[in-house]
Short mmCIF file of C-alpha atoms and ligand atoms in Angstrom, two decimals:
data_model
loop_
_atom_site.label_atom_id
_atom_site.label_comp_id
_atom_site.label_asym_id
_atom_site.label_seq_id
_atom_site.Cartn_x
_atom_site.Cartn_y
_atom_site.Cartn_z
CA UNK A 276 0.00 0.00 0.00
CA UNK A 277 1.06 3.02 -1.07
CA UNK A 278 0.82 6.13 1.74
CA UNK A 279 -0.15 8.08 -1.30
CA UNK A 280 -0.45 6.58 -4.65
CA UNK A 281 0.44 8.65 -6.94
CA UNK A 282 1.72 5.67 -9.94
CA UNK A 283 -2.04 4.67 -10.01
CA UNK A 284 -2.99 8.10 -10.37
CA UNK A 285 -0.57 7.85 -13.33
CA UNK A 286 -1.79 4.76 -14.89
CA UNK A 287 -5.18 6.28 -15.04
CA UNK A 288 -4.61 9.22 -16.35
CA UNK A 289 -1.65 7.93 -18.56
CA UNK A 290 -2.91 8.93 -22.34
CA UNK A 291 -3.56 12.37 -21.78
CA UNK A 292 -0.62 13.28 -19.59
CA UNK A 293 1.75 11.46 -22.16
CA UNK A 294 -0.25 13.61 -24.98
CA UNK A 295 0.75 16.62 -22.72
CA UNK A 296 3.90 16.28 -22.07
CA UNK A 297 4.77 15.69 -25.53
CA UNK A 298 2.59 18.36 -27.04
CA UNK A 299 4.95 20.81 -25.06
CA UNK A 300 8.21 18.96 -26.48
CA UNK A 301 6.70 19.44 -30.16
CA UNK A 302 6.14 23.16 -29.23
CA UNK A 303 9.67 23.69 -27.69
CA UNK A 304 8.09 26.06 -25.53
CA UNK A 305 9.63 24.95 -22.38
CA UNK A 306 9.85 28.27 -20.27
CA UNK A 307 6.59 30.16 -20.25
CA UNK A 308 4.43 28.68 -23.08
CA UNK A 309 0.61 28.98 -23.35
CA UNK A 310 -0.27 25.65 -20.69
CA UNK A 311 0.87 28.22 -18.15
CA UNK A 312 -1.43 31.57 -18.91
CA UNK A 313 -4.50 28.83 -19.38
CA UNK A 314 -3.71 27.23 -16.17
CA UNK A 315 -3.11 30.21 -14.08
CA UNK A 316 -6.71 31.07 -15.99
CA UNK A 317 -8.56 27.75 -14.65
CA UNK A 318 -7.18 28.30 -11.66
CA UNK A 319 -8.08 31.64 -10.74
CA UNK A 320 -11.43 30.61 -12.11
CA UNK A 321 -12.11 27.82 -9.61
CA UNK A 322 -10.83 29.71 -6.95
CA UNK A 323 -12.82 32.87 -7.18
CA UNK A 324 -10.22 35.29 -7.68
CA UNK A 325 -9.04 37.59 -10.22
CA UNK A 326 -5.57 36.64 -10.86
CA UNK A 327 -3.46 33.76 -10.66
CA UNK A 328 0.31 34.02 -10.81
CA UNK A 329 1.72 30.40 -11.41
CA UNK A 330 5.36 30.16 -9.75
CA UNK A 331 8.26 27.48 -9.30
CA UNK A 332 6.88 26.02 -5.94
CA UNK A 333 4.62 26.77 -3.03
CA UNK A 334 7.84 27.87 -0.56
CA UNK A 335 8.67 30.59 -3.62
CA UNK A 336 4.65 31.63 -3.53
CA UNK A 337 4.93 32.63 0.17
CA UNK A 338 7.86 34.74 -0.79
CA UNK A 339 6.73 36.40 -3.25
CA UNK A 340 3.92 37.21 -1.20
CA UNK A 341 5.79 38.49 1.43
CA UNK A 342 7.98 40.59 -1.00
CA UNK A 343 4.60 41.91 -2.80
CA UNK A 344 3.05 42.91 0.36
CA UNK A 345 6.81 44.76 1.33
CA UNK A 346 7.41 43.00 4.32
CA UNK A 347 11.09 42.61 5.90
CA UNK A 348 13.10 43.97 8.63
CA UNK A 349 11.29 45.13 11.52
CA UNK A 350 7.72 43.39 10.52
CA UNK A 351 6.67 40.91 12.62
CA UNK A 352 4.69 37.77 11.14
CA UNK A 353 1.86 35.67 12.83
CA UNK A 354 2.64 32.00 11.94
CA UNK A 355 1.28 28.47 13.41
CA UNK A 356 3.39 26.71 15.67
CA UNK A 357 1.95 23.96 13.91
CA UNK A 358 3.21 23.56 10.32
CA UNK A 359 5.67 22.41 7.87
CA UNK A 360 8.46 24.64 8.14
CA UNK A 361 8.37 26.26 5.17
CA UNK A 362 5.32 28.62 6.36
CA UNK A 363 7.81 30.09 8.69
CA UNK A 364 11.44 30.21 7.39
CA UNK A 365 10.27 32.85 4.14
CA UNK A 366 9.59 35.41 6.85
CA UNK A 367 12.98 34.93 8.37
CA UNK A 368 14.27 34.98 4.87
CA UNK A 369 13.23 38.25 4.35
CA UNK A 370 14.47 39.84 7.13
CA UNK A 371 11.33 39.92 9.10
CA UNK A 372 10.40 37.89 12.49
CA UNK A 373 8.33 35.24 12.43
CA UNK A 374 5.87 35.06 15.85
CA UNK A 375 4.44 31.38 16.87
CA UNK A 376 0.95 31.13 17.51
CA UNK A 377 -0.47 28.47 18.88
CA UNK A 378 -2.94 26.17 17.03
CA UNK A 379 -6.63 25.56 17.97
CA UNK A 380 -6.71 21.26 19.15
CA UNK A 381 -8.88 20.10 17.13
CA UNK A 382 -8.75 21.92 13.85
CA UNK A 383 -4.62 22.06 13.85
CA UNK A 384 -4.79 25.50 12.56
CA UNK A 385 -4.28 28.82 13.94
CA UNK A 386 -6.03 29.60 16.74
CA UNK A 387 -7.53 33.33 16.84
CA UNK A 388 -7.41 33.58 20.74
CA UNK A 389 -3.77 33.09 20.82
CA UNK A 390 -3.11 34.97 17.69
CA UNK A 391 -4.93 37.42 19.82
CA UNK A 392 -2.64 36.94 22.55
CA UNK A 393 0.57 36.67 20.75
CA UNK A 394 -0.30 40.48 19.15
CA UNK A 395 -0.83 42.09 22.54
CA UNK A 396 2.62 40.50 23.42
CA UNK A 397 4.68 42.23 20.81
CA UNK A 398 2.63 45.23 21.08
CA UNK A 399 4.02 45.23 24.85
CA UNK A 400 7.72 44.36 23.60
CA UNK A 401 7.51 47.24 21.28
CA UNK A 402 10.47 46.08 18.85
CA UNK A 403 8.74 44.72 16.78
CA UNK A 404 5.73 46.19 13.87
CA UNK A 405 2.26 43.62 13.60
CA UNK A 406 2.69 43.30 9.97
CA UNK A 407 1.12 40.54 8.55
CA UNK A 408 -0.76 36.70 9.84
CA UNK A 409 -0.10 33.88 7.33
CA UNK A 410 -2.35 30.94 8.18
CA UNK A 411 -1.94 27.49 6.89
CA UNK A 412 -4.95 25.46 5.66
CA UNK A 413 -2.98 22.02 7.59
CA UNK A 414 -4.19 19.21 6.25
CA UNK A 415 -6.35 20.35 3.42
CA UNK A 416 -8.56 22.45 6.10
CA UNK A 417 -9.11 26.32 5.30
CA UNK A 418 -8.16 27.99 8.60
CA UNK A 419 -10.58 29.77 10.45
CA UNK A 420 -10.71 32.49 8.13
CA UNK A 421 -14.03 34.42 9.42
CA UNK A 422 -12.12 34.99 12.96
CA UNK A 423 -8.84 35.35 11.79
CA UNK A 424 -9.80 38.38 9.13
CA UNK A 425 -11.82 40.50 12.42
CA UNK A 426 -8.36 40.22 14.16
CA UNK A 427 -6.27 41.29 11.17
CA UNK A 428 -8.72 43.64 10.66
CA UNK A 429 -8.81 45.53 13.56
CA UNK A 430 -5.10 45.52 14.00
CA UNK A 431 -4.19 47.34 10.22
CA UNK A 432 -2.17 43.51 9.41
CA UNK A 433 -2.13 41.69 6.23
CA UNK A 434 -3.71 37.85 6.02
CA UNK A 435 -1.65 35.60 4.07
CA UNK A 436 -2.90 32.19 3.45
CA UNK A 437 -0.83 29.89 3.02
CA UNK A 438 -3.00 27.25 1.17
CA UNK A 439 -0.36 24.80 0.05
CA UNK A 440 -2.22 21.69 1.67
CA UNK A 441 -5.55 23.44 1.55
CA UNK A 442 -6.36 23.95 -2.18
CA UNK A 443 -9.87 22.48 -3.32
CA UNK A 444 -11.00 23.26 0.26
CA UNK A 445 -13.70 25.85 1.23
CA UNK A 446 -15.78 27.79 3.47
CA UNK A 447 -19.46 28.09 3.81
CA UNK A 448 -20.23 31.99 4.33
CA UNK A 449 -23.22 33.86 4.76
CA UNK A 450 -23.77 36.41 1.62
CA UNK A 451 -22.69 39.85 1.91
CA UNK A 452 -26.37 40.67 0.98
CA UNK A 453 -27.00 38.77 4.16
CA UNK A 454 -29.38 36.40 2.61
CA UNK A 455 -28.27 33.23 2.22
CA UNK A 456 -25.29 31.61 1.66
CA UNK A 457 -22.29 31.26 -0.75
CA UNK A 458 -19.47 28.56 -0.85
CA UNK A 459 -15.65 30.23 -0.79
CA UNK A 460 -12.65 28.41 -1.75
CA UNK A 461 -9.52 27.67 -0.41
CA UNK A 462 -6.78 30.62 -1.74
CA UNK A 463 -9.19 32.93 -1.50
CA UNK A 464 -9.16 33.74 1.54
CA UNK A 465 -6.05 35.73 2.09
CA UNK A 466 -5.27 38.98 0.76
CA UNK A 467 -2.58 37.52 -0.74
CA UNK A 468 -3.34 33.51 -0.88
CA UNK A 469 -0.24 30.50 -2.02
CA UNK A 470 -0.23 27.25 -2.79
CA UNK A 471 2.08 24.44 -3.53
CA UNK A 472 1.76 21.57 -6.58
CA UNK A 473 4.83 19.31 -4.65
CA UNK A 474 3.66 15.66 -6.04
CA UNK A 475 1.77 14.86 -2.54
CA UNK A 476 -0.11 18.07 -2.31
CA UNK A 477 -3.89 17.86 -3.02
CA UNK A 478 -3.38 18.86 -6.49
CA UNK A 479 0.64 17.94 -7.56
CA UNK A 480 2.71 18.01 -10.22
CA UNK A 481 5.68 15.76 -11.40
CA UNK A 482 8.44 17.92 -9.76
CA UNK A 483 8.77 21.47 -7.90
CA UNK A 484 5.39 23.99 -8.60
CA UNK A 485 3.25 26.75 -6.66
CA UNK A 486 0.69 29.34 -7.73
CA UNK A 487 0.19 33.20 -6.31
CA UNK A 488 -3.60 34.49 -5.70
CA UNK A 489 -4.93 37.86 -5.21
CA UNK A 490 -8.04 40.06 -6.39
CA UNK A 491 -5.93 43.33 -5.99
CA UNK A 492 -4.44 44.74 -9.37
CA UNK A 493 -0.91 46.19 -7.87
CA UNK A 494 -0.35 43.12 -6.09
CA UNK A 495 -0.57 41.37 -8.93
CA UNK A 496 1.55 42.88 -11.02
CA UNK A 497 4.40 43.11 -8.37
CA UNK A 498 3.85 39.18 -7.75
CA UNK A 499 4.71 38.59 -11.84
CA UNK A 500 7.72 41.24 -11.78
CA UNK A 501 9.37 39.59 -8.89
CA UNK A 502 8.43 36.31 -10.18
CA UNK A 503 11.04 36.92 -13.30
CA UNK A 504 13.86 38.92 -11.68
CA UNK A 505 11.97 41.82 -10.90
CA UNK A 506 11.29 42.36 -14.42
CA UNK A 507 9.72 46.26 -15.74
CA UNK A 508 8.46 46.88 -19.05
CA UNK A 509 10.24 43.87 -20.39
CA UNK A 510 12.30 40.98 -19.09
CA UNK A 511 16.00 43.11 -19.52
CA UNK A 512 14.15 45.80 -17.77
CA UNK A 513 15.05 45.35 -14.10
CA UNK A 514 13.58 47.47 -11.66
CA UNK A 515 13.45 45.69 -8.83
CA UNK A 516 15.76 42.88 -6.73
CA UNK A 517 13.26 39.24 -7.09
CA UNK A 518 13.55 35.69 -7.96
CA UNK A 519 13.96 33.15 -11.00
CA UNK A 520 10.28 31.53 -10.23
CA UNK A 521 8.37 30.55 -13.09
CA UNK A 522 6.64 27.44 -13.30
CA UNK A 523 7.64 25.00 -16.07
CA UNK A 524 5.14 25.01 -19.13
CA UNK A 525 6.06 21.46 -18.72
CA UNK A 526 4.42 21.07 -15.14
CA UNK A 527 1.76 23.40 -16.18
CA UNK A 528 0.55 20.80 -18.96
CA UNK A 529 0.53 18.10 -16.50
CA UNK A 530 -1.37 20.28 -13.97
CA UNK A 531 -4.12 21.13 -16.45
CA UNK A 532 -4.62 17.13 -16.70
CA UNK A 533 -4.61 16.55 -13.33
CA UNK A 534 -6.60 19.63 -12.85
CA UNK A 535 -9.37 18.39 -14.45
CA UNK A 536 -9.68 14.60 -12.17
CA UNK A 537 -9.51 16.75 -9.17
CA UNK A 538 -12.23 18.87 -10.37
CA UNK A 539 -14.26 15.75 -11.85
CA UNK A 540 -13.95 13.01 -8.52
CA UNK A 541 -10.46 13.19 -6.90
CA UNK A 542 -12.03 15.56 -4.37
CA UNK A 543 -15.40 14.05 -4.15
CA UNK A 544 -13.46 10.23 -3.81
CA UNK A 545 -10.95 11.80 -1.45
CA UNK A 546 -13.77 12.97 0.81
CA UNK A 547 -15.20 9.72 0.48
CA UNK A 548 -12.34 7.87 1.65
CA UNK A 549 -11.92 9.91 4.53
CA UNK A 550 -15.68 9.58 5.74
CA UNK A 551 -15.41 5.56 5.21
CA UNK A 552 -12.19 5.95 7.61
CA UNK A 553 -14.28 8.29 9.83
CA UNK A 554 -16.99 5.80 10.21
CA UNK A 555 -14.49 2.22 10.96
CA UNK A 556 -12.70 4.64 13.24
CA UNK A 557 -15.63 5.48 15.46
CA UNK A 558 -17.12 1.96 15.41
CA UNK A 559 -13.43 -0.10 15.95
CA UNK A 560 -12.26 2.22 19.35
CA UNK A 561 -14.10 -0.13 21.52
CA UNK A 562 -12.04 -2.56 20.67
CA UNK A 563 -8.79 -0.80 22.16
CA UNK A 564 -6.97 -0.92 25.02
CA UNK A 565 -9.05 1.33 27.73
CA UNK A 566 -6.05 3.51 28.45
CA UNK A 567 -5.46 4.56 24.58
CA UNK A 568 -7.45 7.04 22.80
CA UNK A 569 -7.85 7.77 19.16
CA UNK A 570 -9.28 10.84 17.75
CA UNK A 571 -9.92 11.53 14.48
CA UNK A 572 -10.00 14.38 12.46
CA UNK A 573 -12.25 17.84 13.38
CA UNK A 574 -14.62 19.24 10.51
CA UNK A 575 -16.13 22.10 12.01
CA UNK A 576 -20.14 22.71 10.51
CA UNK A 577 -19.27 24.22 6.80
CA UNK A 578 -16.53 23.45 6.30
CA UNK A 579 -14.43 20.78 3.61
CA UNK A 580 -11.13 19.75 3.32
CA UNK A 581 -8.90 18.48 0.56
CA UNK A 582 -7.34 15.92 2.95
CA UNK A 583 -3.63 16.34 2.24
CA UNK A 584 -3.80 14.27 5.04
CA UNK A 585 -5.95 12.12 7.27
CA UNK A 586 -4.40 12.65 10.72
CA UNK A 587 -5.65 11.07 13.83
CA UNK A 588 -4.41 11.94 17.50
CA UNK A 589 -3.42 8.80 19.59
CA UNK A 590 -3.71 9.93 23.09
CA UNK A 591 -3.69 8.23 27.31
CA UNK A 592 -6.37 10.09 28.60
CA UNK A 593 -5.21 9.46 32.28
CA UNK A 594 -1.83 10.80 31.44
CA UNK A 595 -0.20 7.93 32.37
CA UNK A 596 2.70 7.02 30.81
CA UNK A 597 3.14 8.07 26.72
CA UNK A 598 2.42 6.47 23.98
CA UNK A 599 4.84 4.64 21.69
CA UNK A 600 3.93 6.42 18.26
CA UNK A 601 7.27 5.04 16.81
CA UNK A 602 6.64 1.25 17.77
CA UNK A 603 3.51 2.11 16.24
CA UNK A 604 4.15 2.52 13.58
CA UNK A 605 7.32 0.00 13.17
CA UNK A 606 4.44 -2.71 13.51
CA UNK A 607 2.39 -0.88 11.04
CA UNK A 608 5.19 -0.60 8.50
CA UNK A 609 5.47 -4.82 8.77
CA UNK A 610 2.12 -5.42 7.60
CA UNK A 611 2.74 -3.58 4.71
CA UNK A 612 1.01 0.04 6.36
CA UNK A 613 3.17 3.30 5.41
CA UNK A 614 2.27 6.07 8.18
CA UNK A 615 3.77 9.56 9.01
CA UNK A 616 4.16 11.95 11.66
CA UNK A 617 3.55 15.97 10.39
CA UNK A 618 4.60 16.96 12.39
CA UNK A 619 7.10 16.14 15.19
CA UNK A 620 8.56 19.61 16.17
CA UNK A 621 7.05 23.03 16.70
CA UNK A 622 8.41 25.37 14.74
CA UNK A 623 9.26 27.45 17.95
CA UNK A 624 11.21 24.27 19.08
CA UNK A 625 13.41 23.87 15.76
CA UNK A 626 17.08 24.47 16.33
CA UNK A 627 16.89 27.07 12.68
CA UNK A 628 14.35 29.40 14.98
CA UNK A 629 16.45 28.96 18.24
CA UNK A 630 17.46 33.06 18.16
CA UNK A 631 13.86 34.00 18.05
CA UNK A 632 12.06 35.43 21.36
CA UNK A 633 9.14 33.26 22.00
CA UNK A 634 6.60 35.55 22.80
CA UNK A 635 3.88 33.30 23.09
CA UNK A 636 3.25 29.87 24.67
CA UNK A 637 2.28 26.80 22.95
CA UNK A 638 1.02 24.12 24.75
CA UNK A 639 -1.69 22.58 22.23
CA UNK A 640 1.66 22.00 19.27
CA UNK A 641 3.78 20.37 21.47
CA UNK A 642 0.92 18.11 22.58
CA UNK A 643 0.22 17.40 19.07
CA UNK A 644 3.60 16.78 17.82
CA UNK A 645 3.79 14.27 19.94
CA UNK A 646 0.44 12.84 19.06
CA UNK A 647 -0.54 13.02 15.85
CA UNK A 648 0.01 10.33 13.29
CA UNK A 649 -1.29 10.50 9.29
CA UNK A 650 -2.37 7.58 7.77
CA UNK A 651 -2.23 6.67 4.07
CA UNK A 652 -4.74 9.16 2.04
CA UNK A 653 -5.62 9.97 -1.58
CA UNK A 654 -8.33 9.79 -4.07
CA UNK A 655 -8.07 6.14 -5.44
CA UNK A 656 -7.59 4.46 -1.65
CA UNK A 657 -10.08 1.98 -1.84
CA UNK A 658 -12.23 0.83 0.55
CA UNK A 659 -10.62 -2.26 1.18
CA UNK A 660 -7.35 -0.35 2.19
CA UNK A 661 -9.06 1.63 3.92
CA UNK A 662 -10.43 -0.97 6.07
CA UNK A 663 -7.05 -2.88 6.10
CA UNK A 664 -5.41 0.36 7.68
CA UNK A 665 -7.82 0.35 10.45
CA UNK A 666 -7.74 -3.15 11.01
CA UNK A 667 -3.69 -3.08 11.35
CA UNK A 668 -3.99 0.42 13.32
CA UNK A 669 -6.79 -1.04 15.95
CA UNK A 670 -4.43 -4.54 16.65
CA UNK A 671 -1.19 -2.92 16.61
CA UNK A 672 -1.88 -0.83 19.44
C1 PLP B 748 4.48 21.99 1.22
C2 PLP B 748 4.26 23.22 1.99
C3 PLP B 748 4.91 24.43 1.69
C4 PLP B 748 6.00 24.54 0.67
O1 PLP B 748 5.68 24.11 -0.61
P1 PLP B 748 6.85 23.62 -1.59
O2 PLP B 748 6.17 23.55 -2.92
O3 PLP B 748 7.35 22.32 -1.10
O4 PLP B 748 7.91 24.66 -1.58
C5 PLP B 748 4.58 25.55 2.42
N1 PLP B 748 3.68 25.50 3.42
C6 PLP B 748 3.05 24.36 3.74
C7 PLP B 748 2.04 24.37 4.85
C8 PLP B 748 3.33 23.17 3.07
O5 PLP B 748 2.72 22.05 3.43
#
């Protein structure tokens, strides 16, 4: 079993990614070419925003975000605690200071009371500017956007989402009309929204790949100049210090293949697998040791993930003694069952971010970093697998 299978993926959609791929080696129009404008297009379409700037991958998105929006030295920047690390090392990149927030329990993401907190805490260090939030959709689930927006809001800060797990996720909203309501997708939330097409993302290439979103004009036009060396009126034209980050028309063509299944059932089967694990899950914990306690994963009413990942919590309710996630999942791996752990370290706790004031506790990421565990999860997991993983899970503990 594959943890996710992305060679059956392949074999299904094998004629028309082979027709794209070589379409683009006919048209020797390997930097640039016309896959990418029509992609960014679809994109931006099925997102709900006005432009789409596609980019070389979903680290280089953030960045150019960050660079758009003119953040650096001084700034600080609102991250999760909770996340891959990528969300946190572009801010230190540029110059600016990334601030852990701790993450809401049973969601993963960013938790608005602590973001809350950890403002009022720089505020009384006074070293640093509230600048921007960037909040990660973990796990294919759109942050708590509604919240998150009254904070940033109120406090004159940019909202960044970083959407690199989360795109084909959403929010149900009420209308601004008030009547009724509308369904938002994930990366268009932020005023500046990323995401990431690495090969295990919801929707992944076959290498390195990341798109740009935003509804505001300037924005977008800064995100495409600093996209190609800070490029002016034309590409010899420098007028400003940015990046080599195109995407490749090459991953672009394979995108707008794979682009299509997601729209057509990967998401819908992806959800499905997720419920069918949802449903074993809930009926197989009486079977388990009294002492051990699996949770599985929080959809709060309206909203729907992309489920980069299915990630349960293994917990010991009294608190006695720990778990042994890694024996776990050494017994797991024997019968055949891959398994992961996004993510074992806070990024307050990682050696890189050691010279950074902690200006905020965060009890809820160290507790999950110690208890979460993802278990195999993608669109063609049948349901046989999925009841094999649960099976192995419920007697290897
Ligand atoms: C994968 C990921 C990134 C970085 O994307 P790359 O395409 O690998 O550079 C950023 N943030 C989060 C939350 C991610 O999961």
């Amino acid at each position: 079993m594959e943890f996710r299978d992305l060679k059956k993926q392949y074999q299904l959609l094998k004629g028309d990614i082979d027709q794209a791929m070589a379409d683009v080696a006919a048209s020797g129009a390997f930097i640039m070419g016309s896959p990418v404008k029509e992609l960014e297009q679809e994109l931006a379409e099925y997102v709900g925003v006005k432009h789409c700037i596609a980019c070389a991958n979903g680290t280089d998105a953030l960045t150019l975000a960050l660079k758009a929006l003119g953040i650096g030295k001084g700034d600080a920047v609102f991250v999760p605690d909770f996340t891959f690390f990528a969300t946190a090392e572009v801010v230190a990149l540029e110059g600016a200071t990334p601030v852990f927030v701790d993450v809401d329990p049973r969601t993963f993401n960013m938790d608005p009371k602590s973001l809350d907190d950890a403002i009022r805490s720089v505020h009384d260090h006074m070293t640093l500017r509230p600048k921007a939030v960037i909040a990660v959709d973990l796990f294919g689930q759109p942050a708590n956007y509604p919240e998150l927006r009254i904070i940033t809001k109120r406090e004159g800060m940019f909202l960044i989402e970083d959407g690199a797990q989360g795109f084909g996720g959403s929010i149900r909203l009420p209308k601004p009309s008030g009547e009724g309501t509308m369904v938002k997708r994930a990366c268009s939330f932020g005023d500046i929204s990323t995401t990431s097409f690495f090969p295990a993302k919801p929707l992944g290439c076959y290498g390195d790949g990341g798109a740009v979103f935003t509804d505001n004009d300037e924005w977008a036009e800064l995100l495409a100049s600093y996209r190609v060396h800070g490029k002016g009126s034309h590409k010899y034209d420098n007028v400003r210090i940015g990046l080599n980050s195109r995407l490749d028309t090459m991953q672009a063509a394979i995108l707008r293949v794979k682009f299509k299944a997601f729209k057509e059932h990967e998401l819908a089967d992806v959800n499905k697998a997720a419920e069918y694990y949802n449903q074993l899950l809930g009926g197989m914990t009486k079977f388990l040791r009294k002492e051990i306690r699996i949770t599985t994963p929080y959809v709060p009413e309206g909203y729907g993930s992309s489920w980069a990942q299915y990630t349960i919590q293994l917990s010991v309710p009294s608190g006695e003694g720990t778990f042994n996630r890694e024996a776990l999942q050494a017994k797991l791996k024997a019968k055949g069952i891959p398994t992961m752990v996004y993510y074992p370290t806070p990024m307050s706790a990682q050696t890189a971010f050691k010279e950074y004031h902690n200006f905020a506790l965060t009890p809820n990421a160290e507790r999950l970093s110690k208890s979460v565990l993802s278990l195999p999860m993608h669109p063609y997991l049948t349901r046989e697998e999925v009841r094999s993983v649960v099976e192995g899970l419920i007697y290897s503990i």
